[in-house]
Amino acid sequence: MTVTTATPAITIIGSGFSGLGMAIKLKEAGFHDFVILEKAPDLGGTWRENVYPGCACDVPSHMYSFSYELNPDWSRMFAPQREIWDYMRRTADKHDLRRHLRYDAEVVGIEYEDETRKWHVSTRDGRVFVSNAVVSGIGALHVPSYPTIPGMESFRGRAFHSSRWDHSFDLTGKRVAVIGTGASAIQFVPRVAERAARLTVFQRTPPWIQPKPDFRFPRAARAAFRRVPGLARAFRNGIYWTLEARALGFTIDPRLMKVQEIVARRHIERQIKDPELRRKVTPDYTIGCKRILLSSDYYPALARDNVELVTDGVTEIREHSIVDGQGREHEVDAIIYGTGFKVTDALNEQRIVGRNGVKIQDAWRDGIEAHYGISVSGFPNLFLLLGPNTGLGHNSVVFMIECQVRYVMECLRLLSREKAHALDVRQGAQDRFNRRLRERLDHLVWNEGGCRSWYLDENGVNRTLWPGFTFEYWARTRKVKPRAYEIIR
Ligand code: NAP
């Protein structure tokens, strides 16, 4: 028998940008009957979890923050992890969210009870929260993905994933291997290269990289952001439209990516002199097919004398070494996996049971999908933030989160107006939305660019990205169409 721990009207899962953003808007509307369940002992989501050296945002901070909580004091154009995490904690305190937070509350099950029309949210330590609505803000990038390499378990040195950085291990003077060359790796490789005696980077596919236009804001600029009315907002708007312009190539035609490619090719030529290394780091797929990375210190790190870039693959891991595809054995003291995250699994592995006992895995037999990435048919009053197809390759996801939070607030207002119990998106509406999405996505660079990325599922279907401009998503999620939903009274 389960014992109910609490009966908040709304349960929010996760305290990253999504969970906090939802909580702030609920409070602003005068609604205080909610809890935020957080699996860790502190808030912050990905910005609490990723503490690898060099971790920073690759979206300008004035845009990668809440539009209603501008921060004039960002130290740099691209703030480091610690500053973003501090911003989130400060924002939570300002809005008095701590009293709603329940820490060490890892959600292991979310079940809808047909008779009472309530959701039962259970945590690993046996607590059960019974609510009218559940908002999931669990994020997509937190289940580490490890490669399967023969002999991995036999390795006797230190091995860890970039998102589980082992700070107790001093890399100074060590022989270190990094597997993976994605967004995380290109940030920590330069830091590791400075300390390690030898660094061997194993690259499967080279990423396209452009210079990172990062700089410190002078004190005067920060003072101006604070004092001149509208300046911080105008600066943010400028960044928004500059980033949005990048979406042209993504959303209209991959051929428009050519300019981006020229910038990236020049970056290689400027930063790497060795023709062999240039060849190794130059991708053979259309830029944008994988996330375009920003870094001004990654190529110089690869060009250092104590760094080697191996592009022959990894065939075996032994007690003290890694064997590459050419049979060369590289002796190492530590292996760092910069191999990314299990993206679609983050949602799909949850134990979520909706109406009539239907499991979410059954609803998603053919792949994960939702109406505007938010509502899933058969799961009334369950709202996903940053759900399927609402990630971005070109702008700040905090913008998308704000659109979704506003949409959820509209749903809650509709429920209250209708004096109804729950909203269940109609299968037809969800199917129509996703059909249109697929028709657009199939012709875009992520599918046609000649690469394989985590944006696509095992059937090659893009389940992660929004195909258009973000202002289109903003416009389309401004109003909830009641006819798209079954209103359960
Ligand atoms: P990622 O972009 O998925 O990169 C993983 C890397 O590991 C890729 O180079 C991949 O190679 C390689 N890899 C994966 N499995 C492998 C295997 N079995 N053998 C060899 N290599 C393997 O992961 P990430 O760098 O952690 O970044 C994930 C996402 O987090 C990013 O796309 C971004 O959205 C987000 N992120 C954002 C920031 C930020 O500043 N905002 C910073 C870091 C991360 P292939 O390319 O060949 O698959």
Coordinates of C-alpha atoms and ligand atoms in Angstrom, one line a residue:
M1 CA 0.0 0.0 0.0
T2 CA 1.3 3.4 -0.9
V3 CA 1.1 6.3 1.6
T4 CA 0.4 9.7 0.2
T5 CA 3.1 12.2 1.3
A6 CA 1.5 15.3 0.1
T7 CA -1.3 16.5 -2.2
P8 CA -0.1 19.6 -4.0
A9 CA -2.4 20.7 -6.9
I10 CA 0.6 20.6 -9.2
T11 CA 3.9 18.7 -9.1
I12 CA 6.8 20.0 -11.1
I13 CA 9.7 17.6 -11.8
G14 CA 13.1 19.1 -12.0
S15 CA 14.6 22.4 -10.9
G16 CA 16.6 23.4 -14.0
F17 CA 15.5 26.4 -16.1
S18 CA 12.2 24.5 -17.0
G19 CA 11.1 23.7 -13.4
L20 CA 12.1 27.1 -12.1
G21 CA 10.5 29.0 -15.0
M22 CA 7.2 27.1 -14.4
A23 CA 7.3 27.7 -10.7
I24 CA 7.9 31.5 -11.1
K25 CA 4.9 31.9 -13.4
L26 CA 2.6 29.9 -11.2
K27 CA 3.6 32.1 -8.2
E28 CA 3.2 35.3 -10.3
A29 CA -0.4 34.1 -11.1
G30 CA -1.0 33.8 -7.4
F31 CA -0.8 30.0 -7.4
H32 CA 1.2 28.6 -4.5
D33 CA -0.1 25.0 -4.2
F34 CA 2.8 23.2 -5.9
V35 CA 6.0 21.3 -5.2
I36 CA 9.2 21.0 -7.2
L37 CA 10.8 17.5 -7.0
E38 CA 14.5 17.5 -7.5
K39 CA 16.6 14.3 -7.6
A40 CA 19.8 16.0 -6.4
P41 CA 20.5 17.8 -3.1
D42 CA 20.5 21.2 -4.9
L43 CA 18.7 22.9 -7.7
G44 CA 20.1 23.8 -11.2
G45 CA 19.7 20.9 -13.5
T46 CA 22.4 20.6 -16.2
W47 CA 24.1 23.7 -14.7
R48 CA 24.5 21.9 -11.4
E49 CA 25.5 18.6 -12.9
N50 CA 28.1 19.6 -15.5
V51 CA 31.2 20.9 -13.6
Y52 CA 33.9 19.9 -16.0
P53 CA 36.8 22.3 -16.4
G54 CA 36.0 25.0 -19.0
C55 CA 32.2 24.4 -18.8
A56 CA 30.4 27.4 -20.1
C57 CA 27.3 28.2 -22.2
D58 CA 27.7 28.4 -26.0
V59 CA 24.7 30.7 -26.2
P60 CA 25.3 34.4 -25.2
S61 CA 24.2 34.7 -21.5
H62 CA 22.1 37.8 -22.0
M63 CA 19.9 35.5 -24.2
Y64 CA 20.4 32.3 -22.2
S65 CA 18.5 33.6 -19.1
F66 CA 14.9 34.4 -18.3
S67 CA 13.5 37.4 -20.3
Y68 CA 11.8 38.7 -17.1
E69 CA 15.0 38.2 -15.0
L70 CA 17.7 40.1 -16.9
N71 CA 21.1 40.0 -15.4
P72 CA 23.2 43.1 -16.1
D73 CA 26.2 41.6 -14.4
W74 CA 27.1 38.7 -16.7
S75 CA 30.9 38.8 -16.6
R76 CA 31.3 37.5 -20.1
M77 CA 29.4 37.2 -23.4
F78 CA 29.3 33.4 -22.7
A79 CA 29.2 33.0 -18.9
P80 CA 30.9 30.0 -17.2
Q81 CA 28.9 27.3 -15.6
R82 CA 29.3 28.6 -12.0
E83 CA 27.9 32.0 -12.9
I84 CA 24.8 30.5 -14.6
W85 CA 24.2 28.2 -11.7
D86 CA 24.5 31.2 -9.3
Y87 CA 22.0 33.1 -11.4
M88 CA 19.6 30.2 -11.1
R89 CA 20.0 29.9 -7.4
R90 CA 19.6 33.7 -7.0
T91 CA 16.5 33.7 -9.1
A92 CA 15.0 30.8 -7.1
D93 CA 15.7 32.8 -3.9
K94 CA 14.3 36.0 -5.2
H95 CA 11.0 34.2 -6.1
D96 CA 11.0 32.3 -2.8
L97 CA 11.0 29.0 -4.5
R98 CA 13.0 27.1 -2.0
R99 CA 10.0 26.4 0.2
H100 CA 8.4 24.5 -2.8
L101 CA 11.6 22.4 -3.5
R102 CA 11.9 18.8 -2.3
Y103 CA 15.5 17.6 -2.7
D104 CA 16.8 14.1 -3.1
A105 CA 13.4 13.3 -4.6
E106 CA 14.2 11.2 -7.6
V107 CA 10.9 10.5 -9.5
V108 CA 10.6 6.8 -10.3
G109 CA 6.9 6.7 -11.4
I110 CA 4.1 8.9 -12.6
E111 CA 0.7 7.3 -12.7
Y112 CA -2.7 8.6 -13.6
E113 CA -5.7 7.3 -11.7
D114 CA -8.8 7.2 -13.9
E115 CA -11.4 7.3 -11.1
T116 CA -10.0 10.2 -9.2
R117 CA -8.3 11.9 -12.3
K118 CA -5.2 12.5 -10.2
W119 CA -1.6 11.8 -10.9
H120 CA 0.5 9.8 -8.4
V121 CA 4.1 10.8 -8.5
S122 CA 6.4 8.4 -6.6
T123 CA 10.0 9.0 -5.6
R124 CA 12.8 6.5 -5.1
D125 CA 12.7 6.9 -1.3
G126 CA 9.0 6.0 -1.2
R127 CA 7.3 9.4 -1.1
V128 CA 4.1 9.8 -3.1
F129 CA 2.7 13.2 -4.3
V130 CA -0.9 13.2 -5.5
S131 CA -1.7 16.1 -7.9
N132 CA -4.2 17.3 -10.5
A133 CA -1.4 18.1 -12.9
V134 CA 2.3 17.3 -13.5
V135 CA 4.8 19.4 -15.3
S136 CA 7.9 17.5 -16.3
G137 CA 11.0 19.7 -16.6
I138 CA 13.5 16.8 -16.6
G139 CA 15.6 18.0 -19.5
A140 CA 17.1 15.8 -22.2
L141 CA 20.8 15.9 -21.5
H142 CA 21.5 14.2 -18.2
V143 CA 21.6 10.4 -18.7
P144 CA 25.3 9.8 -19.7
S145 CA 25.9 7.8 -22.8
Y146 CA 28.9 5.5 -22.7
P147 CA 30.3 3.7 -25.7
T148 CA 30.5 -0.1 -25.7
I149 CA 34.1 -0.9 -26.3
P150 CA 35.5 -4.4 -25.7
G151 CA 37.6 -4.5 -22.5
M152 CA 36.2 -1.3 -21.0
E153 CA 35.6 -2.8 -17.6
S154 CA 39.2 -4.1 -17.4
F155 CA 40.7 -0.6 -17.4
R156 CA 42.7 -0.1 -14.2
G157 CA 43.2 3.7 -14.4
R158 CA 40.6 6.4 -13.6
A159 CA 37.6 6.7 -16.0
F160 CA 34.7 9.0 -15.9
H161 CA 32.1 10.8 -18.0
S162 CA 32.3 14.5 -18.7
S163 CA 29.0 15.1 -16.7
R164 CA 30.4 13.1 -13.7
W165 CA 33.7 14.8 -13.6
D166 CA 36.0 13.3 -11.0
H167 CA 37.6 16.4 -9.3
S168 CA 39.4 14.2 -6.8
F169 CA 41.7 13.0 -9.6
D170 CA 44.5 15.4 -10.5
L171 CA 45.2 15.3 -14.2
T172 CA 48.5 17.1 -13.8
G173 CA 51.4 15.2 -15.4
K174 CA 49.1 12.3 -16.3
R175 CA 48.6 10.5 -19.6
V176 CA 44.9 11.2 -20.5
A177 CA 42.6 10.0 -23.2
V178 CA 39.4 11.8 -24.2
I179 CA 36.8 9.8 -26.3
G180 CA 34.4 12.1 -28.2
T181 CA 34.8 15.5 -29.7
G182 CA 31.3 17.1 -29.1
A183 CA 30.1 20.3 -27.4
S184 CA 31.4 19.2 -24.0
A185 CA 34.8 17.8 -25.1
I186 CA 35.8 20.9 -27.0
Q187 CA 35.3 22.9 -23.9
F188 CA 37.4 20.7 -21.5
V189 CA 40.1 19.5 -24.0
P190 CA 42.0 22.8 -23.9
R191 CA 41.9 22.8 -20.0
V192 CA 43.1 19.1 -19.9
A193 CA 45.8 19.8 -22.5
E194 CA 47.3 22.5 -20.2
R195 CA 47.8 20.0 -17.3
A196 CA 48.3 16.6 -18.7
A197 CA 51.7 15.2 -19.7
R198 CA 50.1 13.7 -22.8
L199 CA 46.6 14.0 -24.1
T200 CA 45.2 11.6 -26.8
V201 CA 41.9 12.7 -28.3
F202 CA 39.9 10.0 -30.0
Q203 CA 37.6 11.5 -32.6
R204 CA 35.0 9.6 -34.5
T205 CA 33.4 12.5 -36.4
P206 CA 34.9 16.0 -36.6
P207 CA 32.5 18.7 -35.5
W208 CA 32.2 22.0 -37.5
I209 CA 33.6 24.7 -35.2
Q210 CA 33.4 28.5 -35.5
P211 CA 35.3 31.1 -33.5
K212 CA 33.7 31.9 -30.2
P213 CA 33.0 35.6 -30.0
D214 CA 33.6 35.6 -26.2
F215 CA 34.8 38.6 -24.2
R216 CA 34.7 40.1 -20.8
F217 CA 32.2 42.9 -20.3
P218 CA 34.1 45.9 -19.1
R219 CA 32.9 47.3 -15.7
A220 CA 31.5 50.3 -17.6
A221 CA 29.4 48.1 -19.8
R222 CA 27.9 46.3 -16.8
A223 CA 27.2 49.6 -15.1
A224 CA 25.4 50.8 -18.2
F225 CA 23.3 47.6 -18.4
R226 CA 22.3 48.2 -14.9
R227 CA 21.6 52.0 -15.1
V228 CA 20.5 52.8 -18.7
P229 CA 16.9 51.9 -19.0
G230 CA 16.2 49.4 -21.7
L231 CA 19.9 48.8 -22.6
A232 CA 20.1 45.3 -21.3
R233 CA 16.8 44.5 -23.1
A234 CA 18.0 46.0 -26.3
F235 CA 21.2 44.1 -26.1
R236 CA 19.3 40.9 -25.6
N237 CA 17.0 41.6 -28.5
G238 CA 20.0 42.2 -30.7
I239 CA 21.4 38.8 -29.8
Y240 CA 18.0 37.2 -30.3
W241 CA 17.7 38.4 -33.9
T242 CA 21.3 37.7 -34.7
L243 CA 20.9 34.1 -33.6
E244 CA 17.5 33.9 -35.3
A245 CA 19.1 34.9 -38.6
R246 CA 21.2 31.7 -38.3
A247 CA 18.0 29.7 -38.6
L248 CA 17.7 30.6 -42.3
G249 CA 20.0 27.8 -43.3
F250 CA 18.4 25.4 -40.9
T251 CA 14.8 26.1 -41.7
I252 CA 14.7 27.1 -45.3
D253 CA 17.4 25.3 -47.3
P254 CA 20.7 23.5 -46.3
R255 CA 22.4 25.3 -49.2
L256 CA 22.1 28.5 -47.2
M257 CA 24.6 27.0 -44.8
K258 CA 27.5 27.7 -47.2
V259 CA 28.4 31.0 -45.5
Q260 CA 28.6 29.3 -42.1
E261 CA 30.9 26.7 -43.7
I262 CA 33.2 29.3 -45.1
V263 CA 33.6 30.9 -41.6
A264 CA 34.4 27.4 -40.1
R265 CA 36.9 26.5 -42.8
R266 CA 38.7 29.8 -42.4
H267 CA 38.8 29.1 -38.6
I268 CA 40.7 25.8 -39.3
E269 CA 43.1 27.5 -41.7
R270 CA 43.8 30.3 -39.3
Q271 CA 44.3 28.1 -36.2
I272 CA 46.0 25.0 -37.6
K273 CA 49.1 25.0 -39.7
D274 CA 49.8 21.3 -40.0
P275 CA 48.0 20.0 -43.2
E276 CA 47.5 16.5 -41.8
L277 CA 45.8 17.9 -38.7
R278 CA 43.7 20.2 -40.8
R279 CA 42.6 17.2 -42.9
K280 CA 41.6 15.3 -39.8
V281 CA 39.5 18.0 -38.3
T282 CA 37.7 19.0 -41.5
P283 CA 34.2 17.5 -41.6
D284 CA 32.8 15.9 -44.8
Y285 CA 29.1 16.7 -44.0
T286 CA 27.0 19.8 -44.4
I287 CA 27.6 22.3 -41.5
G288 CA 24.6 22.4 -39.2
C289 CA 23.9 18.7 -39.5
K290 CA 25.4 18.3 -36.0
R291 CA 25.4 21.2 -33.6
I292 CA 27.7 24.0 -34.8
L293 CA 30.3 24.4 -32.0
L294 CA 32.0 27.6 -30.9
S295 CA 35.5 27.6 -29.7
S296 CA 38.6 29.7 -30.1
D297 CA 40.9 27.5 -28.0
Y298 CA 40.1 23.9 -29.1
Y299 CA 42.2 23.8 -32.4
P300 CA 45.2 25.5 -30.7
A301 CA 45.0 22.8 -28.0
L302 CA 45.0 20.0 -30.7
A303 CA 48.0 21.6 -32.2
R304 CA 50.1 21.4 -29.0
D305 CA 53.1 19.1 -28.8
N306 CA 51.6 17.0 -26.0
V307 CA 48.3 16.4 -27.8
E308 CA 47.5 13.8 -30.4
L309 CA 44.3 13.5 -32.4
V310 CA 43.5 9.9 -33.3
T311 CA 40.9 9.3 -36.0
D312 CA 41.3 5.6 -36.5
G313 CA 38.6 4.6 -34.0
V314 CA 38.9 2.7 -30.7
T315 CA 38.8 -1.1 -30.9
E316 CA 39.7 -2.2 -27.4
I317 CA 40.5 -1.0 -23.9
R318 CA 43.0 -2.8 -21.9
E319 CA 44.2 -2.5 -18.2
H320 CA 46.4 0.5 -18.9
S321 CA 45.8 1.4 -22.6
I322 CA 43.5 2.0 -25.5
V323 CA 44.0 0.3 -28.8
D324 CA 43.0 2.2 -31.9
G325 CA 41.7 0.9 -35.3
Q326 CA 45.3 0.7 -36.7
G327 CA 46.3 -1.6 -33.8
R328 CA 48.4 1.1 -32.1
E329 CA 48.3 0.9 -28.3
H330 CA 48.1 4.2 -26.4
E331 CA 49.1 3.9 -22.7
V332 CA 46.9 6.1 -20.5
D333 CA 46.3 6.8 -16.8
A334 CA 42.8 8.1 -17.3
I335 CA 39.9 8.0 -19.8
I336 CA 37.4 10.8 -20.0
Y337 CA 34.2 10.0 -21.9
G338 CA 32.9 13.0 -23.7
T339 CA 30.4 10.8 -25.4
G340 CA 27.2 12.7 -24.8
F341 CA 23.8 11.7 -23.4
K342 CA 21.0 9.3 -24.1
V343 CA 18.7 11.9 -25.3
T344 CA 15.3 10.3 -26.2
D345 CA 15.8 7.7 -23.4
A346 CA 15.6 10.5 -20.8
L347 CA 11.9 10.7 -21.5
N348 CA 11.2 7.2 -22.8
E349 CA 12.7 5.4 -19.8
Q350 CA 10.4 7.1 -17.3
R351 CA 7.6 5.0 -15.8
I352 CA 4.7 7.1 -16.9
V353 CA 1.3 5.5 -17.0
G354 CA -1.7 7.4 -18.4
R355 CA -5.4 6.8 -18.9
N356 CA -6.6 3.2 -18.9
G357 CA -3.2 2.0 -17.7
V358 CA -1.4 2.8 -21.0
K359 CA 2.4 3.1 -20.6
I360 CA 4.1 6.0 -22.3
Q361 CA 6.4 3.5 -24.0
D362 CA 3.4 2.0 -25.7
A363 CA 2.0 5.4 -26.7
W364 CA 5.5 6.0 -28.1
R365 CA 5.9 2.7 -29.8
D366 CA 6.7 4.5 -33.1
G367 CA 8.8 7.2 -31.5
I368 CA 8.4 10.0 -29.0
E369 CA 6.1 12.8 -30.0
A370 CA 3.8 15.3 -28.4
H371 CA 1.5 18.2 -29.4
Y372 CA 3.9 21.2 -29.6
G373 CA 6.3 19.1 -27.6
I374 CA 4.1 19.6 -24.6
S375 CA 1.0 17.4 -24.4
V376 CA 0.7 13.7 -25.1
S377 CA -2.6 12.1 -26.0
G378 CA -3.8 9.7 -23.3
F379 CA -1.8 11.6 -20.6
P380 CA -4.2 14.3 -19.4
N381 CA -2.7 17.3 -17.5
L382 CA 0.8 16.0 -18.0
F383 CA 2.9 18.8 -19.5
L384 CA 6.4 18.3 -20.9
L385 CA 8.8 21.2 -21.0
L386 CA 11.5 20.8 -23.6
G387 CA 9.7 17.7 -24.8
P388 CA 10.0 16.1 -28.2
N389 CA 11.0 18.4 -31.1
T390 CA 11.4 21.6 -29.1
G391 CA 15.2 21.6 -28.8
L392 CA 17.2 24.2 -30.9
G393 CA 20.3 24.3 -33.0
H394 CA 20.5 28.0 -33.3
N395 CA 19.1 29.9 -30.4
S396 CA 18.5 29.8 -26.6
V397 CA 16.2 27.0 -25.3
V398 CA 15.3 29.2 -22.4
F399 CA 13.2 31.1 -25.0
M400 CA 11.4 27.8 -25.8
I401 CA 10.9 27.0 -22.2
E402 CA 9.2 30.4 -21.6
C403 CA 6.8 29.8 -24.6
Q404 CA 5.9 26.4 -23.1
V405 CA 5.4 27.7 -19.6
R406 CA 3.1 30.3 -21.0
Y407 CA 1.2 27.6 -22.9
V408 CA 0.8 25.5 -19.7
M409 CA -0.5 28.5 -17.9
E410 CA -3.1 29.0 -20.6
C411 CA -4.1 25.3 -20.3
L412 CA -4.5 25.8 -16.5
R413 CA -6.6 28.9 -17.1
L414 CA -8.8 27.0 -19.6
L415 CA -9.3 24.3 -17.0
S416 CA -10.3 26.8 -14.4
R417 CA -12.7 28.7 -16.9
E418 CA -14.3 25.5 -17.9
K419 CA -14.4 24.2 -14.3
A420 CA -13.0 21.0 -15.7
H421 CA -10.7 18.4 -14.3
A422 CA -8.3 17.7 -17.0
L423 CA -7.2 18.3 -20.6
D424 CA -6.2 15.5 -22.8
V425 CA -4.9 16.4 -26.2
R426 CA -6.8 14.7 -29.0
Q427 CA -4.9 12.0 -30.9
G428 CA -5.9 13.6 -34.2
A429 CA -4.6 17.0 -33.2
Q430 CA -1.3 15.5 -32.1
D431 CA -1.0 13.4 -35.3
R432 CA -1.7 16.4 -37.5
F433 CA 0.9 18.5 -35.7
N434 CA 3.6 15.8 -36.0
R435 CA 2.8 15.0 -39.6
R436 CA 3.4 18.6 -40.6
L437 CA 6.6 18.6 -38.4
R438 CA 7.9 15.5 -40.2
E439 CA 7.2 16.9 -43.7
R440 CA 9.3 19.9 -42.8
L441 CA 12.1 18.1 -41.0
D442 CA 12.7 15.5 -43.6
H443 CA 14.1 18.1 -46.0
L444 CA 16.3 19.9 -43.6
V445 CA 20.0 19.8 -42.9
W446 CA 19.7 17.4 -39.9
N447 CA 18.3 14.7 -42.2
E448 CA 19.9 15.7 -45.5
G449 CA 23.3 16.9 -44.3
G450 CA 25.1 13.6 -44.6
C451 CA 25.8 13.0 -40.9
R452 CA 24.4 10.9 -38.0
S453 CA 23.6 12.8 -34.8
W454 CA 21.7 12.4 -31.6
Y455 CA 19.0 14.6 -33.1
L456 CA 17.8 11.5 -35.0
D457 CA 16.4 8.4 -33.4
E458 CA 17.3 4.8 -34.5
N459 CA 15.0 5.1 -37.5
G460 CA 16.5 8.4 -38.6
V461 CA 13.6 10.5 -37.5
N462 CA 14.4 13.8 -35.9
R463 CA 12.7 13.7 -32.5
T464 CA 14.6 16.5 -30.8
L465 CA 14.6 19.7 -32.8
W466 CA 12.1 22.4 -33.7
P467 CA 12.3 22.9 -37.5
G468 CA 11.6 26.6 -37.7
F469 CA 12.2 30.0 -36.3
T470 CA 11.6 30.4 -32.6
F471 CA 9.2 33.3 -33.2
E472 CA 7.0 30.8 -35.1
Y473 CA 6.9 28.5 -32.1
W474 CA 6.2 31.6 -29.9
A475 CA 3.3 32.6 -32.2
R476 CA 1.8 29.2 -32.4
T477 CA 1.9 28.5 -28.7
R478 CA 0.4 31.8 -27.7
K479 CA -3.1 30.5 -27.5
V480 CA -4.4 27.0 -26.6
K481 CA -7.0 25.8 -29.1
P482 CA -9.7 24.2 -26.9
R483 CA -10.9 22.0 -29.8
A484 CA -7.5 20.3 -29.8
Y485 CA -8.2 18.9 -26.4
E486 CA -10.8 16.7 -24.8
I487 CA -12.0 18.5 -21.7
I488 CA -12.5 16.0 -18.9
R489 CA -15.1 17.1 -16.4
Ligands
NAP1 P1 27.7 15.1 -28.0 O1 27.6 16.4 -28.7 O2 26.6 14.1 -28.3 O3 29.1 14.5 -28.4 C1 29.5 13.2 -28.2 C2 30.8 12.9 -28.8 O4 31.2 11.6 -28.5 C3 30.7 13.0 -30.3 O5 31.9 13.5 -30.8 C4 30.5 11.6 -30.7 O6 31.0 11.2 -32.0 C5 31.4 10.9 -29.7 N1 31.0 9.5 -29.4 C6 29.8 9.1 -29.0 N2 29.7 7.8 -28.9 C7 31.0 7.3 -29.3 C8 31.5 6.1 -29.5 N3 30.8 5.0 -29.2 N4 32.8 6.0 -29.9 C9 33.5 7.1 -30.2 N5 33.0 8.4 -30.1 C10 31.7 8.5 -29.6 O7 27.8 15.2 -26.4 P2 28.2 16.5 -25.6 O8 29.5 17.0 -26.1 O9 28.2 16.1 -24.1 O10 27.1 17.5 -25.8 C11 25.7 17.1 -25.8 C12 24.9 18.3 -26.0 O11 24.9 19.0 -24.8 C13 25.3 19.3 -27.0 O12 24.9 18.9 -28.3 C14 24.6 20.5 -26.6 O13 23.3 20.6 -26.9 C15 24.7 20.4 -25.1 N6 25.9 21.1 -24.6 C16 25.7 22.4 -24.5 C17 26.8 23.2 -24.1 C18 26.6 24.7 -24.1 O14 27.5 25.4 -23.9 N7 25.3 25.2 -24.1 C19 28.0 22.6 -23.7 C20 28.1 21.2 -23.7 C21 27.0 20.5 -24.2 P3 30.0 11.3 -33.3 O15 29.9 12.7 -33.6 O16 30.7 10.5 -34.3 O17 28.7 10.7 -32.8

